Coordinates of C-alpha atoms in Angstrom, one line a residue:
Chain G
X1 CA 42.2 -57.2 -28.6
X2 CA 45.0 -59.1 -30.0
X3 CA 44.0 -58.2 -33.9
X4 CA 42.3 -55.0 -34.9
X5 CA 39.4 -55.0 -36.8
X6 CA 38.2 -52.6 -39.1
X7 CA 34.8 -51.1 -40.0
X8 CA 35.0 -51.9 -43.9
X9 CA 31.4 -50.7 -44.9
X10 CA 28.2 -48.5 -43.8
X11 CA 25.2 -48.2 -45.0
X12 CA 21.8 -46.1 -44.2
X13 CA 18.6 -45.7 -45.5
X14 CA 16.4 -42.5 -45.7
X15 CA 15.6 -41.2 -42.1
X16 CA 12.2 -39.6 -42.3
X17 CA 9.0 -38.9 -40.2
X18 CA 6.7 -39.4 -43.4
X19 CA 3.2 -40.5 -42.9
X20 CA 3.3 -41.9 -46.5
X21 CA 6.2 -43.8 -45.8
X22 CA 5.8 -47.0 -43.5
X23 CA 8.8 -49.6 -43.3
X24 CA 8.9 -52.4 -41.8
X25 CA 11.7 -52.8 -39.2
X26 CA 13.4 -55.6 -41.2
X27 CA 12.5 -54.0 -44.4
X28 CA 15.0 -50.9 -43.0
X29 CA 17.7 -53.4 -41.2
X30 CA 17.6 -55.3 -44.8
X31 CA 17.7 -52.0 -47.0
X32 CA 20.5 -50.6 -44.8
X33 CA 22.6 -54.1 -44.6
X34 CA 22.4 -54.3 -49.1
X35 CA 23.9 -50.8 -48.9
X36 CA 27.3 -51.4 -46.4
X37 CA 27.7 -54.8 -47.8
X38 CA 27.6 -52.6 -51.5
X39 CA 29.5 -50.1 -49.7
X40 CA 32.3 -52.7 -48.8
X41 CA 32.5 -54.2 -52.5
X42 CA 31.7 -57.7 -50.7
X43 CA 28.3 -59.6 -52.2
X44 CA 25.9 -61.3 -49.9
X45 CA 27.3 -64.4 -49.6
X46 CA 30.4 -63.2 -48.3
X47 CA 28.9 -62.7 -45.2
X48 CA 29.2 -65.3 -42.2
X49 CA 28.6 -63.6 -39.0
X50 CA 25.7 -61.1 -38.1
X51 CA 24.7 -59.4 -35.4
X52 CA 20.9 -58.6 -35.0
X53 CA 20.0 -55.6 -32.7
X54 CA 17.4 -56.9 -29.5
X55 CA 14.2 -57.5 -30.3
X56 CA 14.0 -55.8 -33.8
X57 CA 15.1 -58.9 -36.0
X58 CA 16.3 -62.0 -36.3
X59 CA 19.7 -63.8 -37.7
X60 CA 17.0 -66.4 -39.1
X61 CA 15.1 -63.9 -41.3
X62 CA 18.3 -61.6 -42.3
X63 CA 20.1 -64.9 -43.5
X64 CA 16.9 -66.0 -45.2
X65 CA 16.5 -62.8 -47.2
X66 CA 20.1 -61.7 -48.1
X67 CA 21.0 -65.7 -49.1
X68 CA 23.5 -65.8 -46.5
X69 CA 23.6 -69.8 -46.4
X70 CA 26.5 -70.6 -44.4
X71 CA 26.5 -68.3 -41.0
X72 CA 29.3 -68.7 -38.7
X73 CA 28.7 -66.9 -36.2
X74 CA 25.4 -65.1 -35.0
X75 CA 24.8 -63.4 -31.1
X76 CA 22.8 -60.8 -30.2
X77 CA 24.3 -58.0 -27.1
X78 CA 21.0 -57.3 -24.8
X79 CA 22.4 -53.6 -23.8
X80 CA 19.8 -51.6 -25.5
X81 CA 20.6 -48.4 -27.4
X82 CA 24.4 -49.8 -26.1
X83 CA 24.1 -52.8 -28.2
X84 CA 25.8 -51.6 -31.8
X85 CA 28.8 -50.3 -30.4
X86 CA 29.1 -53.2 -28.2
X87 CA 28.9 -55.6 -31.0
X88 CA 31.4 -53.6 -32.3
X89 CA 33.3 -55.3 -30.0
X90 CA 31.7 -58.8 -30.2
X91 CA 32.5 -58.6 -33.7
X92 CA 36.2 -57.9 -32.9
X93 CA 36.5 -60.7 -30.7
X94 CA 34.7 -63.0 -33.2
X95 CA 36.9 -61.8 -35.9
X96 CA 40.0 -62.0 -34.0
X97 CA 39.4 -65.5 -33.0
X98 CA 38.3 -66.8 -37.0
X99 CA 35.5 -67.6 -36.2
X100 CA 34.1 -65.4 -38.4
X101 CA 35.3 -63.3 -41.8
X102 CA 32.8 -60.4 -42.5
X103 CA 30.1 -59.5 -39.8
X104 CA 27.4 -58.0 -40.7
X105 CA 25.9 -55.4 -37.7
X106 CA 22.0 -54.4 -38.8
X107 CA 19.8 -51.4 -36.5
X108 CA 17.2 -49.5 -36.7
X109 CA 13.8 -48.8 -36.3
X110 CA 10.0 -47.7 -37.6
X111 CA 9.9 -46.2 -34.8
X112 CA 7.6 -43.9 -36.1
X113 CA 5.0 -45.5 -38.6
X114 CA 5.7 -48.5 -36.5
X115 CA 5.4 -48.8 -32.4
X116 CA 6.3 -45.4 -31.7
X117 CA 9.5 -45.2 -29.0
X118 CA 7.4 -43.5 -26.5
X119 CA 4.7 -46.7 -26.6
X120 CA 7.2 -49.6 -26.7
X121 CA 8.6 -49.3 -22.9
X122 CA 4.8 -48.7 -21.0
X123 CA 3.2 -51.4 -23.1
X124 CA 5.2 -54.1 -22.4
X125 CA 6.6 -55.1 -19.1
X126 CA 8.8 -58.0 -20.3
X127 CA 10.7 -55.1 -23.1
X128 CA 11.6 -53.3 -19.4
X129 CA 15.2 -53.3 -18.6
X130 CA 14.3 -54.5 -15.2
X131 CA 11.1 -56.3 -15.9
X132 CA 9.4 -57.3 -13.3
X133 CA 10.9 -54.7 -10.8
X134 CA 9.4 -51.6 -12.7
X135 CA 6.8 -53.6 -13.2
X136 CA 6.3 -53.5 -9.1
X137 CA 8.4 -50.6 -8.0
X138 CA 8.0 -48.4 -10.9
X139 CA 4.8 -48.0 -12.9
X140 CA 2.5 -48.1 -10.0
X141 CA 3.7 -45.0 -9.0
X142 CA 3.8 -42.9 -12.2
X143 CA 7.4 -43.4 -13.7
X144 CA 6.8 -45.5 -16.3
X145 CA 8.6 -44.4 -19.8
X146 CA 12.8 -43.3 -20.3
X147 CA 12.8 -39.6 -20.1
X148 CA 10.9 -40.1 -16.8
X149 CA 14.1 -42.3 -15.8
X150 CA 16.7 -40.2 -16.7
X151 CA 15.2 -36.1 -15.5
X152 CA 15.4 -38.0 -12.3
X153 CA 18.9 -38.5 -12.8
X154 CA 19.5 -34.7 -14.2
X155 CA 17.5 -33.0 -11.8
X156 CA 20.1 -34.7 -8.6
X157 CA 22.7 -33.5 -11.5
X158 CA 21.3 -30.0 -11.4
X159 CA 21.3 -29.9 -8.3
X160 CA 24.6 -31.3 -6.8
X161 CA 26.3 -29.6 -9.7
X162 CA 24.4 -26.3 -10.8
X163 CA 23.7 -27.5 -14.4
X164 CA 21.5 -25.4 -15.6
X165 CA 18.4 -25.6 -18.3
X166 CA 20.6 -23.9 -20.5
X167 CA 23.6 -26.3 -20.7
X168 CA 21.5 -28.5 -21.4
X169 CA 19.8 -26.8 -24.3
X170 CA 23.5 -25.6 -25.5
X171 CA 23.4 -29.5 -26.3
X172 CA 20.1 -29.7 -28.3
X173 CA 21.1 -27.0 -29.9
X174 CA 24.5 -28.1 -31.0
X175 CA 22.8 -31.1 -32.4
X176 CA 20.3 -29.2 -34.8
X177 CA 22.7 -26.8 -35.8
X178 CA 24.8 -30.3 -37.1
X179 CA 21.9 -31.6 -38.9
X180 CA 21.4 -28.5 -40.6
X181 CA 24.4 -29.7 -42.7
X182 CA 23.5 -33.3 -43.2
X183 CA 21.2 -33.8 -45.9
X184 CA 19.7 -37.0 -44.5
X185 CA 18.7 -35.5 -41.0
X186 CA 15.2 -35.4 -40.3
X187 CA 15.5 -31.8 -38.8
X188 CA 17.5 -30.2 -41.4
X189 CA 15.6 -27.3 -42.5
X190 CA 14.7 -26.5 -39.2
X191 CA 17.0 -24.5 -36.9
X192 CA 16.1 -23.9 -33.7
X193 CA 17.8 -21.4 -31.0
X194 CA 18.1 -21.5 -27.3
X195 CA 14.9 -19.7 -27.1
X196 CA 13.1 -22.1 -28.7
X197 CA 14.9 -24.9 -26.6
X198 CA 13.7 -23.0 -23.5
X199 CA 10.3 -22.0 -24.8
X200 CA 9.3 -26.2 -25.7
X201 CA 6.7 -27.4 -23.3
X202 CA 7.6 -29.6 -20.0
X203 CA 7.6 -33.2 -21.0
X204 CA 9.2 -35.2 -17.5
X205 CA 10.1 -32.0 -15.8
X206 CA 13.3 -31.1 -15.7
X207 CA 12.9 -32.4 -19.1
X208 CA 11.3 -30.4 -22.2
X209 CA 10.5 -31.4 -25.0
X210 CA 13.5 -30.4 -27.0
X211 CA 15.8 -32.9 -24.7
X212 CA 13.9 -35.6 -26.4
X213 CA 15.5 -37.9 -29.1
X214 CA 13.2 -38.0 -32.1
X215 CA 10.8 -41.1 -33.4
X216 CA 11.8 -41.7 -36.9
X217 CA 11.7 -44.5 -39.3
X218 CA 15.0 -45.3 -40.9
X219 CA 17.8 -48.1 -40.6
X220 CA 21.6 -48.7 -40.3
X221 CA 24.5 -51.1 -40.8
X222 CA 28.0 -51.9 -40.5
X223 CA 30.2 -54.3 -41.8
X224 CA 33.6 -55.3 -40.0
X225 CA 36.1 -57.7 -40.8
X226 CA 40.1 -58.0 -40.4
X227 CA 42.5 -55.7 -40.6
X228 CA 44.0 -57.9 -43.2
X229 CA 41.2 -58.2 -45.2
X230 CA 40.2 -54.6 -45.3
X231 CA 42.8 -53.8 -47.3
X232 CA 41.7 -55.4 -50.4
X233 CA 38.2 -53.9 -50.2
X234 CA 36.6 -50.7 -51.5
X235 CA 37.2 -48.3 -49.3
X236 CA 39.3 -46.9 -46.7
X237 CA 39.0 -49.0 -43.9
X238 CA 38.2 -47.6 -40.1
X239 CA 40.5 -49.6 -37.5
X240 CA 38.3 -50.1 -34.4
X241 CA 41.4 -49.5 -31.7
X242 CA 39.7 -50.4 -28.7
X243 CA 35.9 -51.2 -27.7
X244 CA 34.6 -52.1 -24.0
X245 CA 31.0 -52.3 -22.5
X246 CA 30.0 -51.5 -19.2
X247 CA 27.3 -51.8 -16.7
X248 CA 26.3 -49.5 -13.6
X249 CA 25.6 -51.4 -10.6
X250 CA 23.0 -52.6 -10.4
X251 CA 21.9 -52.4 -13.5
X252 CA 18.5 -53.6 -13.7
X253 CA 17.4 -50.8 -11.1
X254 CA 17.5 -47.3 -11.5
X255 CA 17.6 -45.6 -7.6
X256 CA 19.3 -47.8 -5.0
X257 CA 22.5 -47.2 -6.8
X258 CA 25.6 -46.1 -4.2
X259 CA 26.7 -43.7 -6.4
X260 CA 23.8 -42.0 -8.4
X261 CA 25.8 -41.0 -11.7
X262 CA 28.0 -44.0 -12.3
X263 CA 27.1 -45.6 -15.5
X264 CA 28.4 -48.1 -17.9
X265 CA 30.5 -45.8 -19.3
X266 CA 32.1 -45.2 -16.3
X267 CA 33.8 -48.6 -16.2
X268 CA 34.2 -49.2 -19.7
X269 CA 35.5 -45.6 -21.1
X270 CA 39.1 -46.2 -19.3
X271 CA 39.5 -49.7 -20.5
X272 CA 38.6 -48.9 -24.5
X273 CA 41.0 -45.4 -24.6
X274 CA 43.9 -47.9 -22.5
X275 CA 43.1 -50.5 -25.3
X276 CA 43.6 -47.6 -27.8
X277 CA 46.4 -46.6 -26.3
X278 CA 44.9 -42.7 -26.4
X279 CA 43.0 -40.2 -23.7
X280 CA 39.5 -38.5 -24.2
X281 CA 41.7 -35.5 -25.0
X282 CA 43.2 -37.0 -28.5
X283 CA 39.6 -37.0 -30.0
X284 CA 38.6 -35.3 -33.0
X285 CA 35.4 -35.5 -32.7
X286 CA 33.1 -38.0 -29.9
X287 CA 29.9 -39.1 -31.7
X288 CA 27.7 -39.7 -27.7
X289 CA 24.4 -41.6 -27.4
X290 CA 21.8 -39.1 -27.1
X291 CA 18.3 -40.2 -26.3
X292 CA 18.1 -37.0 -23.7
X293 CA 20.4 -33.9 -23.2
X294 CA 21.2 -35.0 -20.1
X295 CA 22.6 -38.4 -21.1
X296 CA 25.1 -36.6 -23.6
X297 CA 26.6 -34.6 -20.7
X298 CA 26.8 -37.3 -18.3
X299 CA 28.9 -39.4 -20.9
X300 CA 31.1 -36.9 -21.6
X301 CA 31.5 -36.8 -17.8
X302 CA 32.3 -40.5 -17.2
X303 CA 34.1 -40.9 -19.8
X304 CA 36.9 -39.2 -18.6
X305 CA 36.4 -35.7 -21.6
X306 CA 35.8 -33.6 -18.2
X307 CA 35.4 -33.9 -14.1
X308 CA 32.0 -35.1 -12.9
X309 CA 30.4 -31.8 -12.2
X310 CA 32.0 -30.4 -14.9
X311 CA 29.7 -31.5 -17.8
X312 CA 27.6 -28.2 -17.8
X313 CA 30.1 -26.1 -18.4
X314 CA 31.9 -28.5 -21.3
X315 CA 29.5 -28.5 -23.3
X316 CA 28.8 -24.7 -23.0
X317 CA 29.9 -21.7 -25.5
X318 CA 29.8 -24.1 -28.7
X319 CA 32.7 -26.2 -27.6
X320 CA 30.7 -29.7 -28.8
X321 CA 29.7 -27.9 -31.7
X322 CA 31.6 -28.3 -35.3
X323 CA 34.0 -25.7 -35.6
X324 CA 34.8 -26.3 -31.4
X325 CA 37.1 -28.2 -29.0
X326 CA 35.2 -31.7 -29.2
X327 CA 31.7 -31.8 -32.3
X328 CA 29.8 -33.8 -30.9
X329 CA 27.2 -35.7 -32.7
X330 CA 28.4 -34.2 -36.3
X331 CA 25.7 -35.5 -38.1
X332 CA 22.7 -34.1 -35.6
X333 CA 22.5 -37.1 -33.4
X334 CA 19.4 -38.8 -32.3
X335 CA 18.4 -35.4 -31.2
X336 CA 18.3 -33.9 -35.0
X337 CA 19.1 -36.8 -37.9
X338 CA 17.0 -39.5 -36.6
X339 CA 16.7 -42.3 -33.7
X340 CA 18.5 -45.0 -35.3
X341 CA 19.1 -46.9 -32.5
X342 CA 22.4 -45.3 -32.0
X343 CA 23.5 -46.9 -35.3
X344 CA 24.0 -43.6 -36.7
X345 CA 26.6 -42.7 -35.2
X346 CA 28.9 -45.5 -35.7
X347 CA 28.1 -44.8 -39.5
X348 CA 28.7 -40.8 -38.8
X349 CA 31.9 -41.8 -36.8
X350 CA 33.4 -43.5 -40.3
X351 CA 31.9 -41.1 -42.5
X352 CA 34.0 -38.6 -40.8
X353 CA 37.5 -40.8 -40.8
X354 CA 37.1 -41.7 -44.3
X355 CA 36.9 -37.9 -44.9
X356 CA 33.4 -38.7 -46.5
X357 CA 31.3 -35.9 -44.0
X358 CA 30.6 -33.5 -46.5
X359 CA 30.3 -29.8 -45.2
X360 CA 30.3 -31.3 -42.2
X361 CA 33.8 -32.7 -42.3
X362 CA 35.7 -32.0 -38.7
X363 CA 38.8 -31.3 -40.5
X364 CA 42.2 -33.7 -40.7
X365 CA 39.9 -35.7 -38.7
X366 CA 41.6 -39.2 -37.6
X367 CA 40.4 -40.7 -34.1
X368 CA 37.0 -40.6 -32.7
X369 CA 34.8 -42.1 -30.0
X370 CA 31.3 -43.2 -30.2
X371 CA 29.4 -44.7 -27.4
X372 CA 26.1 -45.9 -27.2
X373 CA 23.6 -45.9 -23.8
X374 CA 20.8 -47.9 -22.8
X375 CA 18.7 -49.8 -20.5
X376 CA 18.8 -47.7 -17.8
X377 CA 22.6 -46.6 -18.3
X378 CA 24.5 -49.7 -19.3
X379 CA 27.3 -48.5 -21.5
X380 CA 29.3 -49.2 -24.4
X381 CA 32.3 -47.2 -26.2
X382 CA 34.7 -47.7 -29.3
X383 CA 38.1 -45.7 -30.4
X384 CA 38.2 -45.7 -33.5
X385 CA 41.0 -44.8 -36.1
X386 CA 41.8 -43.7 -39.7
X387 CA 43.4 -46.5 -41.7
Chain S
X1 CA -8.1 -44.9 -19.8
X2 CA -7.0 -48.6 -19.1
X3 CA -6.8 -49.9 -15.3
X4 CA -4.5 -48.5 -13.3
X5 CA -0.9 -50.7 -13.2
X6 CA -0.6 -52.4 -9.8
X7 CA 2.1 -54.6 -8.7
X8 CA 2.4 -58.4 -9.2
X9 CA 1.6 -59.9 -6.1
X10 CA 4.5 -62.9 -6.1
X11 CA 7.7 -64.0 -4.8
X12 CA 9.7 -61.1 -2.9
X13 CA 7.4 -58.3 -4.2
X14 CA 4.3 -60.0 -2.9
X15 CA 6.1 -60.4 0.8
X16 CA 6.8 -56.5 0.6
X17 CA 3.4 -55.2 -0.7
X18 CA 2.0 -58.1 2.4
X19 CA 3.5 -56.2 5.3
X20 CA 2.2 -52.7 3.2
X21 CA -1.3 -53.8 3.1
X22 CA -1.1 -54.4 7.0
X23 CA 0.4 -50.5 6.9
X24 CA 3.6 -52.0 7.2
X25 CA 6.6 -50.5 5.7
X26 CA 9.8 -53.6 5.9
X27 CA 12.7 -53.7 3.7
X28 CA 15.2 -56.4 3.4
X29 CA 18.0 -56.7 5.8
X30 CA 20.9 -59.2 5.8
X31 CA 20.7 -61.7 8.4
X32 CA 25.0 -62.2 7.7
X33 CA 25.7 -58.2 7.6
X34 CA 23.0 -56.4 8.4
X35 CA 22.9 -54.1 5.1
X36 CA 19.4 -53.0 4.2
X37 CA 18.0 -53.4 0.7
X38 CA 15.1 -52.3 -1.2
X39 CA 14.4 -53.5 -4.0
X40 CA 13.6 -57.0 -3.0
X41 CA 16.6 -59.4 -3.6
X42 CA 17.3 -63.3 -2.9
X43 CA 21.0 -62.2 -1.8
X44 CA 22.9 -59.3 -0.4
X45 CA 24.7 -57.9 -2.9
X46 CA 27.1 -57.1 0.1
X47 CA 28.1 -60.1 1.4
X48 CA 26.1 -62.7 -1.0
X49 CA 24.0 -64.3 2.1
X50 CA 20.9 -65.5 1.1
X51 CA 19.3 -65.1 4.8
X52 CA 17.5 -62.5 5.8
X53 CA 14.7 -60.9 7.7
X54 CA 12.2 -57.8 6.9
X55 CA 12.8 -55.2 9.1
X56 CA 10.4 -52.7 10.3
X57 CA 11.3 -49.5 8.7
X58 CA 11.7 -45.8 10.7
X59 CA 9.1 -44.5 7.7
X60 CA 11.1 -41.4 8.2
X61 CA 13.2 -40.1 4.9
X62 CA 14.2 -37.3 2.9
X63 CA 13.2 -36.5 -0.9
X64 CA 16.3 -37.4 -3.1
X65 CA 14.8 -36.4 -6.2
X66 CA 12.0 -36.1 -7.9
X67 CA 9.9 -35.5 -12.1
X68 CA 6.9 -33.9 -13.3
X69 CA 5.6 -36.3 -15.5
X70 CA 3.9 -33.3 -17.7
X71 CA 2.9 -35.7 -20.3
X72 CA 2.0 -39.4 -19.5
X73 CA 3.6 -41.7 -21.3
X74 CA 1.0 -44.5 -20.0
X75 CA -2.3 -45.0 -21.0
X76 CA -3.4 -45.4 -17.4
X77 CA -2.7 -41.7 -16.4
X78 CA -3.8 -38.5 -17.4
X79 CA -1.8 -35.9 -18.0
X80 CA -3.6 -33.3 -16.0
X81 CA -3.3 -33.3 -13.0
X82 CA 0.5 -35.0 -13.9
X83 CA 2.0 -38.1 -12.2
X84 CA 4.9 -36.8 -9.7
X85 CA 7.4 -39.7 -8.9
X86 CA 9.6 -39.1 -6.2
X87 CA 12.5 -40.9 -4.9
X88 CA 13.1 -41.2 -1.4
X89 CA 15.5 -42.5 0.9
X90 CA 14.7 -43.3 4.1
X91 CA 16.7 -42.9 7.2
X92 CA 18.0 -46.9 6.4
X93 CA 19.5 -45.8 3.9
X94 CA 17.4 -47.8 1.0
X95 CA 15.6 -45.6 -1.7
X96 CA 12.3 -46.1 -3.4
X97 CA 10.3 -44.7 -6.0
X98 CA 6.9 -43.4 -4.8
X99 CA 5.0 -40.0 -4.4
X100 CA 4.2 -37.1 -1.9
X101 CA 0.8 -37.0 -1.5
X102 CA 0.2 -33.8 0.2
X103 CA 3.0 -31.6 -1.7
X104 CA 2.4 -29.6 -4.9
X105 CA 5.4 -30.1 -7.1
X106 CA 6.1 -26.4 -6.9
X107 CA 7.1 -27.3 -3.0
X108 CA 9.3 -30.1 -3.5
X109 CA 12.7 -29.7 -2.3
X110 CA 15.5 -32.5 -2.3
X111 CA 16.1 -33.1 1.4
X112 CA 12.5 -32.6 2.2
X113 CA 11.5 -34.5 4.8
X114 CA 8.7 -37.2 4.7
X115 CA 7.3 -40.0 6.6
X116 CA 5.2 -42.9 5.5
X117 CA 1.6 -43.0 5.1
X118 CA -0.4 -45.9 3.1
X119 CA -2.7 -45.8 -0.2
X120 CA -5.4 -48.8 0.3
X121 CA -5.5 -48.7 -3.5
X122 CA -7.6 -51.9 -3.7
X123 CA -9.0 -54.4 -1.7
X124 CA -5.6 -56.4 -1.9
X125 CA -2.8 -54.3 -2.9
X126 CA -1.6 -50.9 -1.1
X127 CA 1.0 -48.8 -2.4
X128 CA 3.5 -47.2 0.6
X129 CA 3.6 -43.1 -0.1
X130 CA 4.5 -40.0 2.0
X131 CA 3.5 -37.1 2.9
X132 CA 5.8 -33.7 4.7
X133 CA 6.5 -34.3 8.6
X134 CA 7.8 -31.3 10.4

C-alpha cells in the first residue's frame, strides 16, 4: 500500500444472548456504526465510503438511516467471516487512491434472537459458499452445517499430526479465561476448565460442543481513513501496516484440495507481515478468527506463528493465553465475547494498541495481527500498529 | 422431519448422478491431460481444456477422513442414529464426500479400505456409497 491508513474509530454494542432482547441486524450494524463514528469525533455526514458485511445489510439502507447523502465509494468483500479484515484492506486501497475520506466498516449479527448461525447455512442453498456443489455433493450425504466442514479438516489434523482433544481445548479455554476480564463478553461469569471442555457433549465428532463459536446478538464497526487525517481526530489512531486476503484452492469445495490444510491464510499471511515489513514473531498479541478450535490452530499454523504440525503444541501450557508468548483472542473471541462476525476482533485489536484493554491490557502492546476465516477457509489478515 | 435433500439433477451433476443411477461410478477426466476430477467441472483446472470424457471409476478407495454428525444441524436428519460423512479417495485419486454403509463409526479408520456400492434412493436419483472390501 503506497499510503497507510489508520483505524480512527470503533464502536460495539452490547453482546448478549437475552431472550428479552431482539435486534435487528441493521438495528446492531447502525447502533455500532453511531458509536465509532462518535468514537472518531467525525459526525455522520463525514462519511463517504462504507463497507456493508454480505448479506446482513445494505449501503442503501445505512446511508438512508445515518444521512450519509453523498457516498463515494461503497463494495461489499464476499469472503465470509474473512470479509472485515479484508475490507480492511479495501478500505486502504480506496483511501489511498482518494476515492474516499472516511469509510465506514459495519458487522454483526442477531444471530441469536434472529436466524440462529447454526440454521442460516442448511436452510439456504444459495448462502452456501459453494452453492450448488454442496447442494449436490454435500448435503445428500449428511454434511451439511460448518463445524461438520471443518472436524473433517481436524480430525486428518489429528491424525497426521497427533493433535490431541486437549490442545484443542487448551484453546477454548484460553478464550473463556479472556472473557472473564472483558465486561462485554457474553461468557464472562462463567469459567470453564479443561474438564469441562472435555466433559461437553459430541457435536460433529471430533468436535464438542465447547469448540463451537457462540450465537449471540450484538454488532460492530470501524472507521478508517488517512494517515493524514487521523491525526486531527479524537483518538490515537491504529496504522493498518499491511492487509492481504487469500483463498485456498479451490475455494468453493472443501475435499479435492491437493493439499488438505492450505487455506487463505496461507497465501496471504506472508504478503501482509512483508507489506508490514515485520514476522509473526514481532506480535504482541494475534487476535485469530475462531468459529472452531481447530480453525484457531490451523491459522496460527499458516500463518507462519509455528511449523504446520506444530499448532498443538503452540497453543499448549498457556502460551496464547494473556500473561503468555502470543494472547490470543484477548477479549474471549468468538468462542467467549460473542460471534460478531469476526468484527470483534478488529475492535479488540485497537482497543489493545490504543492501551484502552482494561485489565486485559497485553502490556507495552504496539503491533498485532488479526485475521478473519470463512467460507470454507478463504482468508484474510492485517498488521496493525500503534500510531 | 422435512424431505430428505437430494441432488439437483442438471448440468454436470445431473451427467454424474446419470451414470450412478445405471450403478455407474465416472468421474471427469481431461481429454488434453488426463487428470481426473471430481467435483464436476467445465475445465481442468490442470491444463484449462474444456474436453473431456467420464471415465469409469476402479470403485476402489481408502477413507481419508471422516465426522460424527452427533447433532444434526438439518432438519432432514435425526440425530439418533447420527449422519456419518466420510471422505474418500479413490484409487484415481479424486475424493468425494459420502458414507460407509456397513461400518459403525467406532470402526472407521483413515486408510480403510472401501469399494463402491449404490443407494437407489428414489426412483430417479441414486447416491454412490461404500461399504469395507477386504
Amino acid at each position: 500500500m503506497t499510503a497507510q491508513a489508520c483505524i480512527v474509530g470503533i464502536g460495539e454494542t452490547r453482546y448478549a444472548r437475552d431472550k428479552s432482547w431482539s435486534p435487528t441486524t441493521l438495528a446492531l450494524h447502525l447502533d455500532a456504526a453511531v458509536r465509532a463514528i462518535e468514537d472518531a469525533g467525525l459526525a455522520m455526514r463525514d462519511i463517504d465510503g462504507l463497507l456493508p458485511f454480505p448479506g446482513l445489510s445494505s449501503a442503501e439502507e445505512i446511508a438512508a438511516n445515518l444521512g450519509i447523502s453523498e457516498l463515494r465509494f461503497t463494495s461489499t468483500v464476499h469472503l465470509g467471516g474473512a470479509s472485515p479484515v479484508a475490507s480492511l484492506l479495501h478500505a486502504s486501497l480506496a483511501i489511498g487512491a482518494g476515492v474516499a475520506q472516511h469509510v465506514l466498516i459495519p458487522a454483526g449479527w442477531a444471530g441469536y434472537s434472529g436466524v440462529r448461525a447454526r440454521q442460516t447455512v442448511s436452510m439456504e442453498v444459495q448462502s452456501l459458499p459453494g452453492g450448488g456443489i454442496a447442494r449436490d455433493f454435500y448435503i445428500p450425504y449428511g454434511l451439511t452445517a460448518p463445524p461438520q466442514w471443518y472436524a473433517l479438516m481436524a480430525r486428518r489434523h489429528m491424525a497426521e499430526f497427533g493433535t490431541t482433544p486437549e490442545q484443542l481445548g487448551a484453546i477454548a479455554v484460553a478464550m473463556r479465561r479472556h472473557a472473564q476480564a472483558n465486561p462485554n463478553a457474553v461468557m464472562r461469569g462463567r469459567p470453564m476448565t479443561l474438564a469441562d471442555y472435555l466433559a461437553s457433549p459430541m457435536i460433529a465428532d471430533p468436535y464438542r460442543l465447547l469448540d463451537c463459536c457462540l450465537e449471540t446478538d450484538g454488532g460492530a464497526a470501524l472507521v478508517v481513513t488517512s494517515e493524514e487525517r487521523a491525526r486531527d481526530l479524537a483518538k490515537r489512531p491504529v496504522r493498518i501496516l499491511g492487509a492481504a486476503v487469500g483463498q485456498p484452492h479451490p475455494a468453493d469445495e472443501i475435499v479435492s484440495r491437493k493439499d488438505w490444510f492450505q487455506i487463505g491464510l496461507t497465501s496471504a499471511a506472508p504478503r501482509a507481515f512483508g507489506q508490514a515489513g515485520v514476522r509473526p514473531s514481532d506480535a504482541d498479541f494475534a487476535q485469530i478468527y475462531d468459529c472452531f478450535t481447530f480453525e484457531v490452530l490451523q491459522q496460527i499454523e499458516e500463518a507462519g506463528f509455528c511449523k504446520r504440525g506444530e499448532g498443538g503444541a503452540f497453543v499448549a501450557g498457556g502460551r496464547i493465553e494473556l500473561g503468555g508468548e502470543l494472547p490470543i483472542n484477548t477479549h474471549g473471541g468468538l468462542l467467549s465475547e460473542a460471534h460478531v462476525v469476526g468484527m470483534n476482533h478488529v475492535v479488540e485489536a485497537v482497543r489493545q494498541l490504543r492501551g484502552e484493554a482494561g485489565e486485559r491490557q497485553v502490556a507495552g502492546a504496539e503491533l498485532g495481527v488479526v485475521t478473519g476465516f470463512g467460507d470454507f477457509g478463504d482468508g484474510s489478515i492485517a498488521v496493525l500498529g500503534r500510531a | 422431519m422435512s424431505a430428505r435433500p437430494l441432488p439437483q439433477l442438471t448440468g454436470l451433476s445431473a451427467e454424474f448422478y446419470g451414470f450412478c443411477k445405471r450403478h455407474e461410478l465416472r468421474f471427469q477426466r481431461c481429454a488434453a491431460c488426463a487428470t481426473w476430477r471430481h467435483v464436476p467441472r467445465e475445465r481442468c483446472a490442470a491444463c484449462g481444456a474444456a474436453e473431456f470424457r467420464w471415465e469409469p471409476s476402479s470403485g476402489r478407495g481408502r477413507v481419508y477422513t471422516w465426522i460424527v454428525a452427533n447433532r444434526s444441524m438439518h432438519p432432514a436428519f435425526a440425530s439418533d442414529p447420527p449422519q456419518v460423512p466420510v471422505v474418500v479417495e479413490m484409487d484415481e485419486g479424486v475424493r468425494l464426500v459420502t458414507q460407509v454403509v456397513d461400518c459403525p463409526p467406532e470402526e472407521l479408520a483413515i486408510g480403510l479400505p472401501v469399494e463402491v456400492v449404490y443407494d437407489d434412493v428414489t426412483a430417479d436419483v441414486t447416491l454412490p456409497k461404500f461399504r469395507r472390501r477386504a
